[in-house]
Tab-separated table of C-alpha atoms in Angstrom:
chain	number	residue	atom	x	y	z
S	30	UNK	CA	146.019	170.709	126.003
S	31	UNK	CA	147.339	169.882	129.345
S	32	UNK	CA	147.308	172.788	131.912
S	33	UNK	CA	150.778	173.375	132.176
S	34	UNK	CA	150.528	174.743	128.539
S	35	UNK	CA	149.226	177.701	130.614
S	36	UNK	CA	151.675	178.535	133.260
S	37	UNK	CA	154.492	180.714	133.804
S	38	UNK	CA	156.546	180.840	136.947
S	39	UNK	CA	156.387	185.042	135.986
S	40	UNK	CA	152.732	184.962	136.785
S	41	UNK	CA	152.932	183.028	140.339
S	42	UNK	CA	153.787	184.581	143.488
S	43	UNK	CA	152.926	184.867	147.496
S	44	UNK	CA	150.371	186.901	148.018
S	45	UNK	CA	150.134	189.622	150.299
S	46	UNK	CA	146.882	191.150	150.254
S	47	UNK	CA	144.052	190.360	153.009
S	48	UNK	CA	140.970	190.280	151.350
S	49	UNK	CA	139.848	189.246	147.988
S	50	UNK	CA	139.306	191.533	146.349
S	51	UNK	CA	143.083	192.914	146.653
S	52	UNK	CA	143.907	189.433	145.607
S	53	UNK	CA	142.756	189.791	142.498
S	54	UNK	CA	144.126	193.172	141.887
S	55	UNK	CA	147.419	191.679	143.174
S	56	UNK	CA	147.118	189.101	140.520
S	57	UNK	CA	145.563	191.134	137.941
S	58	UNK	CA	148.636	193.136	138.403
S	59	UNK	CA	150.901	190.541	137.813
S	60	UNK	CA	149.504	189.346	134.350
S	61	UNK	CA	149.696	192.529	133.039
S	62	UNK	CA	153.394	192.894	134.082
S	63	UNK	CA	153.983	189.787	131.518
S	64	UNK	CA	151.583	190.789	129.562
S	65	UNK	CA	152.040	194.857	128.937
S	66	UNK	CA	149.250	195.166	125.750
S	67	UNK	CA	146.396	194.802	128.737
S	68	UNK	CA	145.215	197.335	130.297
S	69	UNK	CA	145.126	196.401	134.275
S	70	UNK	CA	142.234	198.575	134.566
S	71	UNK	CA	139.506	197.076	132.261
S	72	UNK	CA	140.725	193.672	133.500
S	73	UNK	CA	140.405	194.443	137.225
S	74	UNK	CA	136.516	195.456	136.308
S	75	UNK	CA	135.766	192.853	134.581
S	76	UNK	CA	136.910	190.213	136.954
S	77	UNK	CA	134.987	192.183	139.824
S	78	UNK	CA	131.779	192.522	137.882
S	79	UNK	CA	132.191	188.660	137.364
S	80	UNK	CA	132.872	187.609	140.988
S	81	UNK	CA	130.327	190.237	141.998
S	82	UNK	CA	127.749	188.256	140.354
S	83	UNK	CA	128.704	184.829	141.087
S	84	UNK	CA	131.254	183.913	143.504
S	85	UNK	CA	134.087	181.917	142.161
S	86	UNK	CA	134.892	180.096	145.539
S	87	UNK	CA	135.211	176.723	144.213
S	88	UNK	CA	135.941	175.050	147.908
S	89	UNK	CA	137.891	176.141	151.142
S	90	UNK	CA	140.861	176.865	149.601
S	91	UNK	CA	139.911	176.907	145.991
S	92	UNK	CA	139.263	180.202	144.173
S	93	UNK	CA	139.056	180.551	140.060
S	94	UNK	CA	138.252	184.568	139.594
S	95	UNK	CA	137.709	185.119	135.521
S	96	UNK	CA	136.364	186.929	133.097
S	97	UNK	CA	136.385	187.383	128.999
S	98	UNK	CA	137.570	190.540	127.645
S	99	UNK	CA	138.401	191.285	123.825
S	100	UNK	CA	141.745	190.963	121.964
S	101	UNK	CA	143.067	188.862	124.594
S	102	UNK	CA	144.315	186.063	122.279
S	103	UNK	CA	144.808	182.580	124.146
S	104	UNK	CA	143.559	182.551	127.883
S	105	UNK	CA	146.276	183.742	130.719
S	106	UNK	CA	146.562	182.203	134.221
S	107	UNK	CA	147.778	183.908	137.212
S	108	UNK	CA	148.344	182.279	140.494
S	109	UNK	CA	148.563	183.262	143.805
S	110	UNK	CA	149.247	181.576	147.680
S	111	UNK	CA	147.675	183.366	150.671
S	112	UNK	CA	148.981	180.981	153.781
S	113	UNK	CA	147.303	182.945	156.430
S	114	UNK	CA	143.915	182.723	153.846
S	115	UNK	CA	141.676	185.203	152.229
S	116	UNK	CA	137.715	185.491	153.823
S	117	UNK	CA	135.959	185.187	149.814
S	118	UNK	CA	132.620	186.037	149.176
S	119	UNK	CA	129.748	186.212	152.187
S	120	UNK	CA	131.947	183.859	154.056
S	121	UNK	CA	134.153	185.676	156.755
S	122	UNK	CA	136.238	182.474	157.569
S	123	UNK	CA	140.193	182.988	155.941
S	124	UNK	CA	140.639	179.607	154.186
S	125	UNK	CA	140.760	180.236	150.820
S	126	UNK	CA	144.460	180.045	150.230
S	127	UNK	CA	145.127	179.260	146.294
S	128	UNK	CA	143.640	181.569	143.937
S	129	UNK	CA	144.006	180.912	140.307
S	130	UNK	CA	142.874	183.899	137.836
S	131	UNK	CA	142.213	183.264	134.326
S	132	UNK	CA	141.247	185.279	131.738
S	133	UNK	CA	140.227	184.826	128.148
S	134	UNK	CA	139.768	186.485	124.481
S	135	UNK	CA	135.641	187.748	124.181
S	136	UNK	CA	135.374	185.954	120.748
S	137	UNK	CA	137.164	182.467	121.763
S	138	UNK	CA	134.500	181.220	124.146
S	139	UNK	CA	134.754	177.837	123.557
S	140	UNK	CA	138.513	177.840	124.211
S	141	UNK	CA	138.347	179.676	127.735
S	142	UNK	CA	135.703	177.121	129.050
S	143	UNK	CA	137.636	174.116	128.121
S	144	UNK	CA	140.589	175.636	130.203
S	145	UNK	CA	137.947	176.033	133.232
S	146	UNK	CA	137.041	172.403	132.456
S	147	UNK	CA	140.360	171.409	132.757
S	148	UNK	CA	141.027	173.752	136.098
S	149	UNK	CA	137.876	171.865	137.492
S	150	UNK	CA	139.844	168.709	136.357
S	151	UNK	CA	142.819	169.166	137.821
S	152	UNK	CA	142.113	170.733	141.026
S	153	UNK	CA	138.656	168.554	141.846
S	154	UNK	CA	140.353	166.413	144.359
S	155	UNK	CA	140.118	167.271	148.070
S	156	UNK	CA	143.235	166.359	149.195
S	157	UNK	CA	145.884	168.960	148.636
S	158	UNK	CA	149.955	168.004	149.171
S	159	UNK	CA	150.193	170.218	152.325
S	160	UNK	CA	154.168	171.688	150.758
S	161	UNK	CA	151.862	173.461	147.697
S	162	UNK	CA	149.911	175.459	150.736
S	163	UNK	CA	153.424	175.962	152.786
S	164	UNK	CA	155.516	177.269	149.547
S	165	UNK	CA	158.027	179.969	151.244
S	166	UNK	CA	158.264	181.653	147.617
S	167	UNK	CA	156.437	182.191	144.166
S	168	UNK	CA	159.551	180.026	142.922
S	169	UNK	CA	158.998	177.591	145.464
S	170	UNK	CA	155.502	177.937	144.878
S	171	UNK	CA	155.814	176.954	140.927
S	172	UNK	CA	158.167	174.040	141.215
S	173	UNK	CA	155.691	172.808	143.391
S	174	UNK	CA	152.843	173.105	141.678
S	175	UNK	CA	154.895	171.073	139.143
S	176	UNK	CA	155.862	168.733	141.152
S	177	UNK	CA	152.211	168.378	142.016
S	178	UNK	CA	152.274	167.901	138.264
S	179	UNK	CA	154.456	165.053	137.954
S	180	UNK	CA	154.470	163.529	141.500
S	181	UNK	CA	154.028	159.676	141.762
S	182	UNK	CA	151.072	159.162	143.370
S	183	UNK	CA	149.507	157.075	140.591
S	184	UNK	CA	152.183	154.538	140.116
S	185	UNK	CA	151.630	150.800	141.341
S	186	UNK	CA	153.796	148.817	143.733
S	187	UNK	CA	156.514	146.833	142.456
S	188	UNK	CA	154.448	143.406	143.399
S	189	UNK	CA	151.794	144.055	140.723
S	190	UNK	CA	153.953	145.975	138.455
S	191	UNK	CA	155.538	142.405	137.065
S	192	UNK	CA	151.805	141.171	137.141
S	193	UNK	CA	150.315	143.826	135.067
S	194	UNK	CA	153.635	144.300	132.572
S	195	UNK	CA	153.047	140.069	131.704
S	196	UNK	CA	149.353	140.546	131.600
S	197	UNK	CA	150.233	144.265	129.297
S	198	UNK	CA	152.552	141.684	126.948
S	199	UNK	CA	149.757	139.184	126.494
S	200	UNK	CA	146.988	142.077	125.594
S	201	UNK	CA	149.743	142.767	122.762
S	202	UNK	CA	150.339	139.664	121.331
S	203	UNK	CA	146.594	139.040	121.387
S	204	UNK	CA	146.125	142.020	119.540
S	205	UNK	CA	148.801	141.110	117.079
S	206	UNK	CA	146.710	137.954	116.036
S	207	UNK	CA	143.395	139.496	116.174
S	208	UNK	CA	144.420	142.419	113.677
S	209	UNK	CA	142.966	144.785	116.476
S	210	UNK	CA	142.446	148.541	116.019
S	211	UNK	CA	143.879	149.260	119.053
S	212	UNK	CA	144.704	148.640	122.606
S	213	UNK	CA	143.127	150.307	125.386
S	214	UNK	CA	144.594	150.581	129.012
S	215	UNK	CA	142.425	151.643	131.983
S	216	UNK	CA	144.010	152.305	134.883
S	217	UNK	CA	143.796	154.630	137.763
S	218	UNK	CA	147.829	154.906	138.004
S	219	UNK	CA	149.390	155.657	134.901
S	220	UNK	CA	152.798	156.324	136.417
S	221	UNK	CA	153.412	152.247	136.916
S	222	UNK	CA	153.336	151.807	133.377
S	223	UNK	CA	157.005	152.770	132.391
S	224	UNK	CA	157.575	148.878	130.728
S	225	UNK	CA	154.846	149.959	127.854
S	226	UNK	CA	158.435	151.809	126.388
S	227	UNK	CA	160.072	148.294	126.786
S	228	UNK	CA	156.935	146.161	124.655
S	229	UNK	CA	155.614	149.058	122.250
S	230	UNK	CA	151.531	147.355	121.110
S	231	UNK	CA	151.185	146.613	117.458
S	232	UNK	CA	148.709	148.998	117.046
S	233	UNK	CA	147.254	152.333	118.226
S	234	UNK	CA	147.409	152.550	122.129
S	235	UNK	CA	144.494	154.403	124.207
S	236	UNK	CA	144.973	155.153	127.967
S	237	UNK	CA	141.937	155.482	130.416
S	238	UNK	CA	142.289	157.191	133.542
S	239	UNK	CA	140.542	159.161	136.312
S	240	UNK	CA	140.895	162.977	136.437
S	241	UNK	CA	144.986	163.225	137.365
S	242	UNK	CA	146.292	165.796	140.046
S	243	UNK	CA	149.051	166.050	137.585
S	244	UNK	CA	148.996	169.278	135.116
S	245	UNK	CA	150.927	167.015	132.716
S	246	UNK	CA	150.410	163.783	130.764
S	247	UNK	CA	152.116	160.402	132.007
S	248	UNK	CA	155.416	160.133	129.861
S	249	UNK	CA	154.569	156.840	128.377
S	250	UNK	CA	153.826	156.120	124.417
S	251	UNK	CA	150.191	156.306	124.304
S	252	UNK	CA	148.503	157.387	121.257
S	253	UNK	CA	145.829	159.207	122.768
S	254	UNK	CA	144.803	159.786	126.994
S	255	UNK	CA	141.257	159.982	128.258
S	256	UNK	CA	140.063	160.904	131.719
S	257	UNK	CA	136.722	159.737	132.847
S	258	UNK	CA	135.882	160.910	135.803
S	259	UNK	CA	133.732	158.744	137.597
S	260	UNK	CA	134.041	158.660	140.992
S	261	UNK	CA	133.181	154.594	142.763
S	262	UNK	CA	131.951	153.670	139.277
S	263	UNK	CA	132.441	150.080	139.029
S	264	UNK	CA	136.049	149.614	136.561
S	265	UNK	CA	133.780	147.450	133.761
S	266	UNK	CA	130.859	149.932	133.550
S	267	UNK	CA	133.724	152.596	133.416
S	268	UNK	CA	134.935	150.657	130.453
S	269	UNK	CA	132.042	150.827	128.832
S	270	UNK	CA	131.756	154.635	129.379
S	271	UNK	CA	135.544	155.273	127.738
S	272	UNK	CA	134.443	153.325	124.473
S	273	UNK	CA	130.948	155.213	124.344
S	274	UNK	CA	133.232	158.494	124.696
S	275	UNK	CA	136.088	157.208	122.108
S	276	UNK	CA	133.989	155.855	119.135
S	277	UNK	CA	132.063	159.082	119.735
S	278	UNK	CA	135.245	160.917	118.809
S	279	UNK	CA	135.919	159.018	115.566
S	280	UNK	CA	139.170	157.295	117.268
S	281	UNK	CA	137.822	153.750	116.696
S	282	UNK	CA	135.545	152.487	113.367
S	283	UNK	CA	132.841	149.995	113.363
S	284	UNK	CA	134.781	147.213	112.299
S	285	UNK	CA	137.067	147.652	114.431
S	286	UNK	CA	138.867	144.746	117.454
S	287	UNK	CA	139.639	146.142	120.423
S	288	UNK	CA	141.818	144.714	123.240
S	289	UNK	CA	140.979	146.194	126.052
S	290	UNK	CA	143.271	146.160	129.300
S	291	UNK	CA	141.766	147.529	132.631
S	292	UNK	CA	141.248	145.733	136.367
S	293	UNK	CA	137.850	143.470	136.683
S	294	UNK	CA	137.234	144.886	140.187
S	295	UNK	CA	139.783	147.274	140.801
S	296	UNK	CA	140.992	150.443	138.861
S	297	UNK	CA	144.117	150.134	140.415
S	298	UNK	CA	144.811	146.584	139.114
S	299	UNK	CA	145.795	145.272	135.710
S	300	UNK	CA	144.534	141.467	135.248
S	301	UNK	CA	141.446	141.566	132.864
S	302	UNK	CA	142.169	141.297	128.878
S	303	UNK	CA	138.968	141.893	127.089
S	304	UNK	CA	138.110	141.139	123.475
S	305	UNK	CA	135.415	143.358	121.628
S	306	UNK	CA	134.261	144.323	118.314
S	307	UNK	CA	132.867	148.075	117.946
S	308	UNK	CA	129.940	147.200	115.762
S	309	UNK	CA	128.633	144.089	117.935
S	310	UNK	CA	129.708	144.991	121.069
S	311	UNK	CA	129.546	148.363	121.749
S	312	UNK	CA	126.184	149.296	119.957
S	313	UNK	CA	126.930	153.090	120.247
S	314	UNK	CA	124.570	154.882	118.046
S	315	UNK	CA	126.132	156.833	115.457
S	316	UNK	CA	124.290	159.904	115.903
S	317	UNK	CA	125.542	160.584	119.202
S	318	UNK	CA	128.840	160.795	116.997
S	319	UNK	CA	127.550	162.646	114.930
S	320	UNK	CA	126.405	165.334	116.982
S	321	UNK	CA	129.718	165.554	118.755
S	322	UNK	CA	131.436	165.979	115.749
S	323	UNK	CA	129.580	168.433	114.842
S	324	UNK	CA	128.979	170.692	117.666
S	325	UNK	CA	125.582	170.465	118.543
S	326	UNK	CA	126.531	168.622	122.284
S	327	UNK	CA	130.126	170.138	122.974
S	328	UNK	CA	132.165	166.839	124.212
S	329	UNK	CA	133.674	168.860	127.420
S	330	UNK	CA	129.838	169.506	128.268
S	331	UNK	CA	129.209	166.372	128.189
S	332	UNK	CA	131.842	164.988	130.173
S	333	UNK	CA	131.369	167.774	132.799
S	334	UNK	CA	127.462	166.574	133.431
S	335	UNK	CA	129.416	162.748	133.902
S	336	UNK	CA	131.650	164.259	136.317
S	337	UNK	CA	128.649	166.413	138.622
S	338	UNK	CA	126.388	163.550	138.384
S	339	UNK	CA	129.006	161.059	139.396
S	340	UNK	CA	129.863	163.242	142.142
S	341	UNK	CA	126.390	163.216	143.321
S	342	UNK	CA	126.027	159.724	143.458
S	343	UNK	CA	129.136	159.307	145.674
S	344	UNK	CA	128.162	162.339	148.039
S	345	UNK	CA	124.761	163.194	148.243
S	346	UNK	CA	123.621	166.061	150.083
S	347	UNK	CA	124.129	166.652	153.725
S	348	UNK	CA	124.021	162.841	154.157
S	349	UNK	CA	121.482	161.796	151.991
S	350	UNK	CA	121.454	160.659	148.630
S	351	UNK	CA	119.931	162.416	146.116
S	352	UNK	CA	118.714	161.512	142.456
S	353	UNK	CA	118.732	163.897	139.552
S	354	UNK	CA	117.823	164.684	135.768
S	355	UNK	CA	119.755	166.696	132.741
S	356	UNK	CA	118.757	167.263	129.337
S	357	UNK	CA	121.464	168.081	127.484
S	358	UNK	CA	121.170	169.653	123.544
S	359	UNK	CA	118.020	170.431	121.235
S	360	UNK	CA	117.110	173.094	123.353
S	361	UNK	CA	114.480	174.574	121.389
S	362	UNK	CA	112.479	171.359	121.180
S	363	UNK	CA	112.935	170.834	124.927
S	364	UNK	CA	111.910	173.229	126.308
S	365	UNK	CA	108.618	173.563	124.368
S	366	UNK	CA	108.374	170.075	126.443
S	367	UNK	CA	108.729	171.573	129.766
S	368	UNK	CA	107.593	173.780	132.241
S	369	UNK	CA	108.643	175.057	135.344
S	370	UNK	CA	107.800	173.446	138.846
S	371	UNK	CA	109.259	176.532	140.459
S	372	UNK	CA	110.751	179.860	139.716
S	373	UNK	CA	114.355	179.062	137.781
S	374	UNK	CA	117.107	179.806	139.486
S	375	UNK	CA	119.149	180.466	136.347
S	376	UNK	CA	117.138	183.282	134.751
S	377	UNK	CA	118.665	186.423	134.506
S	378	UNK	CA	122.256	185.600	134.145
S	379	UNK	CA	124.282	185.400	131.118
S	380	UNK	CA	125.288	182.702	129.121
S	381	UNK	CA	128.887	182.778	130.780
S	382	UNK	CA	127.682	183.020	134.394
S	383	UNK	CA	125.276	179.699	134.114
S	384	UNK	CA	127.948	177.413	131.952
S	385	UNK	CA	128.250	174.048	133.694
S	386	UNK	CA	131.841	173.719	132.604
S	387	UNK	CA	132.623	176.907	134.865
S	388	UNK	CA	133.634	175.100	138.083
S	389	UNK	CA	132.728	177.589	140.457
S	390	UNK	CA	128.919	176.178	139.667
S	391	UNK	CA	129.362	173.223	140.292
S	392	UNK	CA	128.501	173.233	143.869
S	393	UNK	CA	125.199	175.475	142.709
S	394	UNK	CA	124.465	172.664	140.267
S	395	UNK	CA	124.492	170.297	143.708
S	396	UNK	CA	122.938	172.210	145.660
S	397	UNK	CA	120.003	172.689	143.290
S	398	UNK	CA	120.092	168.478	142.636
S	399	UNK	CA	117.341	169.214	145.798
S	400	UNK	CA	114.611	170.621	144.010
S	401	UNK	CA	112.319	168.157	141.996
S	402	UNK	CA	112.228	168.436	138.371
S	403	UNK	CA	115.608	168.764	135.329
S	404	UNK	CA	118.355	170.497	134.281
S	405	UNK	CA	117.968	171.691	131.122
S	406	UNK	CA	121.000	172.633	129.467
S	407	UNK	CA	122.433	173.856	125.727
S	408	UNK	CA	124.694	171.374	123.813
S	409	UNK	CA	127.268	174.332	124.770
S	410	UNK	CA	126.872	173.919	128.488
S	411	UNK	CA	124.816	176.852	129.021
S	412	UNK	CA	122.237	176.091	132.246
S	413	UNK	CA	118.595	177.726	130.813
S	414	UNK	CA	117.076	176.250	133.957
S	415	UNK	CA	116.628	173.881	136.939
S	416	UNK	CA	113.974	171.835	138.162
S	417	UNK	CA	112.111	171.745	135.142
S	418	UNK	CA	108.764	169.786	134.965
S	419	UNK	CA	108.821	167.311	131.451
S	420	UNK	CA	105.880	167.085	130.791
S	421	UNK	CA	106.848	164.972	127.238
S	422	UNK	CA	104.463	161.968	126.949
S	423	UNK	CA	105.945	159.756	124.238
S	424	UNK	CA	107.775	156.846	125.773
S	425	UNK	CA	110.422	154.474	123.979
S	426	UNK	CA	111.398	150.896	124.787
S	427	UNK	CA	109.601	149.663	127.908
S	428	UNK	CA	111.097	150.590	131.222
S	429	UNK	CA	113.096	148.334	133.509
S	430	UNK	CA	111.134	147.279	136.641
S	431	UNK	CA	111.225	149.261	139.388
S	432	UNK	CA	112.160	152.804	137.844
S	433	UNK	CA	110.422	155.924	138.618
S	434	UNK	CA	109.212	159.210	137.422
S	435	UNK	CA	112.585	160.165	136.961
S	436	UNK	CA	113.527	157.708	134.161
S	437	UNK	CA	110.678	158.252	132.554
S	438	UNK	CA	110.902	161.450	131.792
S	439	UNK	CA	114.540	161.315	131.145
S	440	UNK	CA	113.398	158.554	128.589
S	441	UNK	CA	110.661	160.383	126.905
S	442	UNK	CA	112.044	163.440	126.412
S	443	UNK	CA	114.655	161.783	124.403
S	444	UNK	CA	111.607	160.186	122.665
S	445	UNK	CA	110.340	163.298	121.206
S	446	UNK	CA	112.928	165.286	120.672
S	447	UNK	CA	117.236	164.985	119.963
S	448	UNK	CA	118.503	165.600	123.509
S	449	UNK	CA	120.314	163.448	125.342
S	450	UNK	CA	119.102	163.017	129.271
S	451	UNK	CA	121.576	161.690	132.048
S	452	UNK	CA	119.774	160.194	135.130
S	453	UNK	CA	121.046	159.341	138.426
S	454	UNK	CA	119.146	157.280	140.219
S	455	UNK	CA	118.446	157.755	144.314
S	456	UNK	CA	118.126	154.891	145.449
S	457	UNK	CA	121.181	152.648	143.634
S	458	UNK	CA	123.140	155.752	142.579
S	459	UNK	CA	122.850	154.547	138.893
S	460	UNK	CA	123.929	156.726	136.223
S	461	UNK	CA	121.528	155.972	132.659
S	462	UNK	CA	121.956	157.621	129.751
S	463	UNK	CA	119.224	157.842	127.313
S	464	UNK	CA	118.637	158.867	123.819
S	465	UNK	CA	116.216	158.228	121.257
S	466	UNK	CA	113.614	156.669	123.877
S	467	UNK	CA	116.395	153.846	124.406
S	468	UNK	CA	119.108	153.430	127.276
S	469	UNK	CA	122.495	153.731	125.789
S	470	UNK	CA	124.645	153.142	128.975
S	471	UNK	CA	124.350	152.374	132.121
S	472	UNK	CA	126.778	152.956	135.061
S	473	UNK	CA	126.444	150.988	138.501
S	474	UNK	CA	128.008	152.128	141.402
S	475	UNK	CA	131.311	149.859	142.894
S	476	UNK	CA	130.306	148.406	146.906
């Protein structure tokens, strides 16, 4: 469910306090003028206790202050604008200037992480329209952040528009006489893709795209959207990322055709038609499926350790680049693998304050990319610890030259037990993932 579901022009003004915490009473204040059944009180605490713990300062002008509290039904969002900026957390430097509070029912946990996962989404891009920070009024302030919604910064140039809307007809008609399943579209500008309402494909229609700063889906006829956010990830490994992700959602069957429309070398192009069959081309194992289906790796979890890893590849740390291992799912086999190099930074907090789909972590998460050793993490998201020695000895299918300690253990510990393990290499900034002792995907970096 798109963000927008979640906001109310009600619940977004100026702000006028000085100092964080007032901002979040201000806010706090707010919701419960829309929403009279809370009680502003045991709100206020909770939200404190929460940022007390862990700051939610998700960049320099990015705040996401939450907290779960019972009989709250479906999560609330409040949002505020400080121009002149708040100082937040140990930092005494004013620049945190948008502060989004959210807060969600005690017994719906599942539901108020996915709506952090899709703040983390929306807002991970540094670049900022500089009219949302200059809003003169909460009114002002809303239509922008809709217009932020819907601008058109995604749609293509008139020149390749009539390039990619003959090479869109000819993905159709190819999928017409190949009886596909469906039509994919991967693009990173969705709003250049109004003559899809002019052509409609024969079959179902799948569109691919990078995390949007819109809060709203592109009005065009697709079936289902997907966001993959993989930042510099060349566009044909990408590809092969959305199908792992789709078939792993039951959207496409084993027999299944698929055209697939995307650019060769550029996300931003459309000129490549591409011809597969899920069972012979893809070779996605059907447990991963399975155990997406079923719960035991949450999807959004998954996607979320894509994202951070992605992001590590195409930042490093202070200059460098860094490599770095998770273990996702089967916890309690894992960690009877494992042992730690040094003392874990995530004991001692609950599951809440340590989930990686909480976006104020995910700078902790990078930070702690330094120190050798994994992440080991639930199939619900839930960080047990970092820089985790596996110690698993069992090795699957023999490793590609030139890989390291790293890969190995991602590889073995996939070997022995049913995780999953994402690795990102240092050197090449190559994202593998394994399961079952066997490389299911790998994702090169773009020049």
């Amino acid at each position: 469910m798109p963000l927008a579901h979640y906001l109310n022009a009600e619940r977004v003004r100026l702000l006028e306090s000085e100092t964080a915490e007032t901002a979040i009473k201000e806010l706090v204040d707010l919701l419960c003028e829309t929403a009279p059944s809370l009680d502003a009180q045991q709100v206020l605490d909770a939200v404190l206790v929460r940022e007390h713990d862990v700051s939610t300062k998700v960049s320099s002008w990015l705040a996401f202050p939450h907290a779960r509290l019972p009989d709250i039904g479906k999560p609330m969002i409040a949002v505020g604008l400080s121009q002149p900026g708040l100082a937040w957390g140990i930092s005494s430097e004013r620049s945190v200037q948008l502060v989004v509070l959210l807060i969600g029912d005690d017994a719906d946990r599942k539901n108020f992480l996915n709506v952090l996962a899709i703040l983390a989404r929306t807002f991970q891009s540094p670049e900022i329209p500089q009219d949302l920070l200059r809003a003169p009024s909460g009114e002002a302030l809303y239509r922008t952040l809709l217009d932020y919604a819907a601008s058109d910064d995604h749609s293509i140039d008139s020149s390749r528009q009539e390039s990619a809307k003959a090479v869109y007809e000819s993905a159709c008609t190819m999928a017409e006489k190949t009886k596909a399943g469906c039509l994919l579209v991967m693009t990173d500008h969705p709003g250049g893709l109004d003559f899809v309402t002019e052509h409609p494909a024969p079959c179902q229609t799948l569109l691919v795209t990078n995390p949007r700063r819109r809060l709203d889906t592109p009005d065009v006829p697709f079936d289902h959207l997907f966001e993959i956010p993989l930042h510099g990830i060349l566009p044909r490994h990408a590809l092969d990322f959305a199908l792992l992700l789709i078939i792993s959602r039951n959207l496409l069957r084993l027999d299944d055709t698929i055209v697939c429309l995307y650019g060769s070398s550029d996300a931003s192009r459309l000129d490549t038609i591409r011809l597969l069959s899920a069972g012979e081309d893809l070779r996605v194992p059907l447990t991963l499926r399975e155990e997406l289906e079923s719960g035991t790796i949450d999807f959004q979890v998954l996607l979320r350790i894509f994202t951070l890893a992605s992001e590590l590849a195409h930042e490093g740390r202070e200059g460098k680049p860094v490599g770095s291992l998770f273990v996702v799912g089967d916890y309690e086999q894992v960690r009877d693998q494992c042992h730690q190099m040094v003392i874990n930074p995530f004991k001692g907090y609950s599951d809440l304050e340590k989930n990686i789909l909480d976006p104020s972590l995910s700078e902790t998460v990078k930070e702690f990319a330094h120190i050798d050793g994994a992440f080991i993490i639930r199939g619900d998201g839930v960080i047990m610890s970092a820089g985790s020695f596996v110690r698993a000895e069992v090795v699957g299918e023999q490793l590609q030259g030139g890989l390291g300690a790293r890969h190995t253990a991602g590889q073995a510990i996939t070997a022995c037990t049913n995780a999953l393990s994402l690795v990102l290499s240092e050197s090449t900034g190559t994202l593998t993932l394994y399961k079952n002792g066997s490389s299911m995907l790998s994702l090169k970096r773009g020049s």
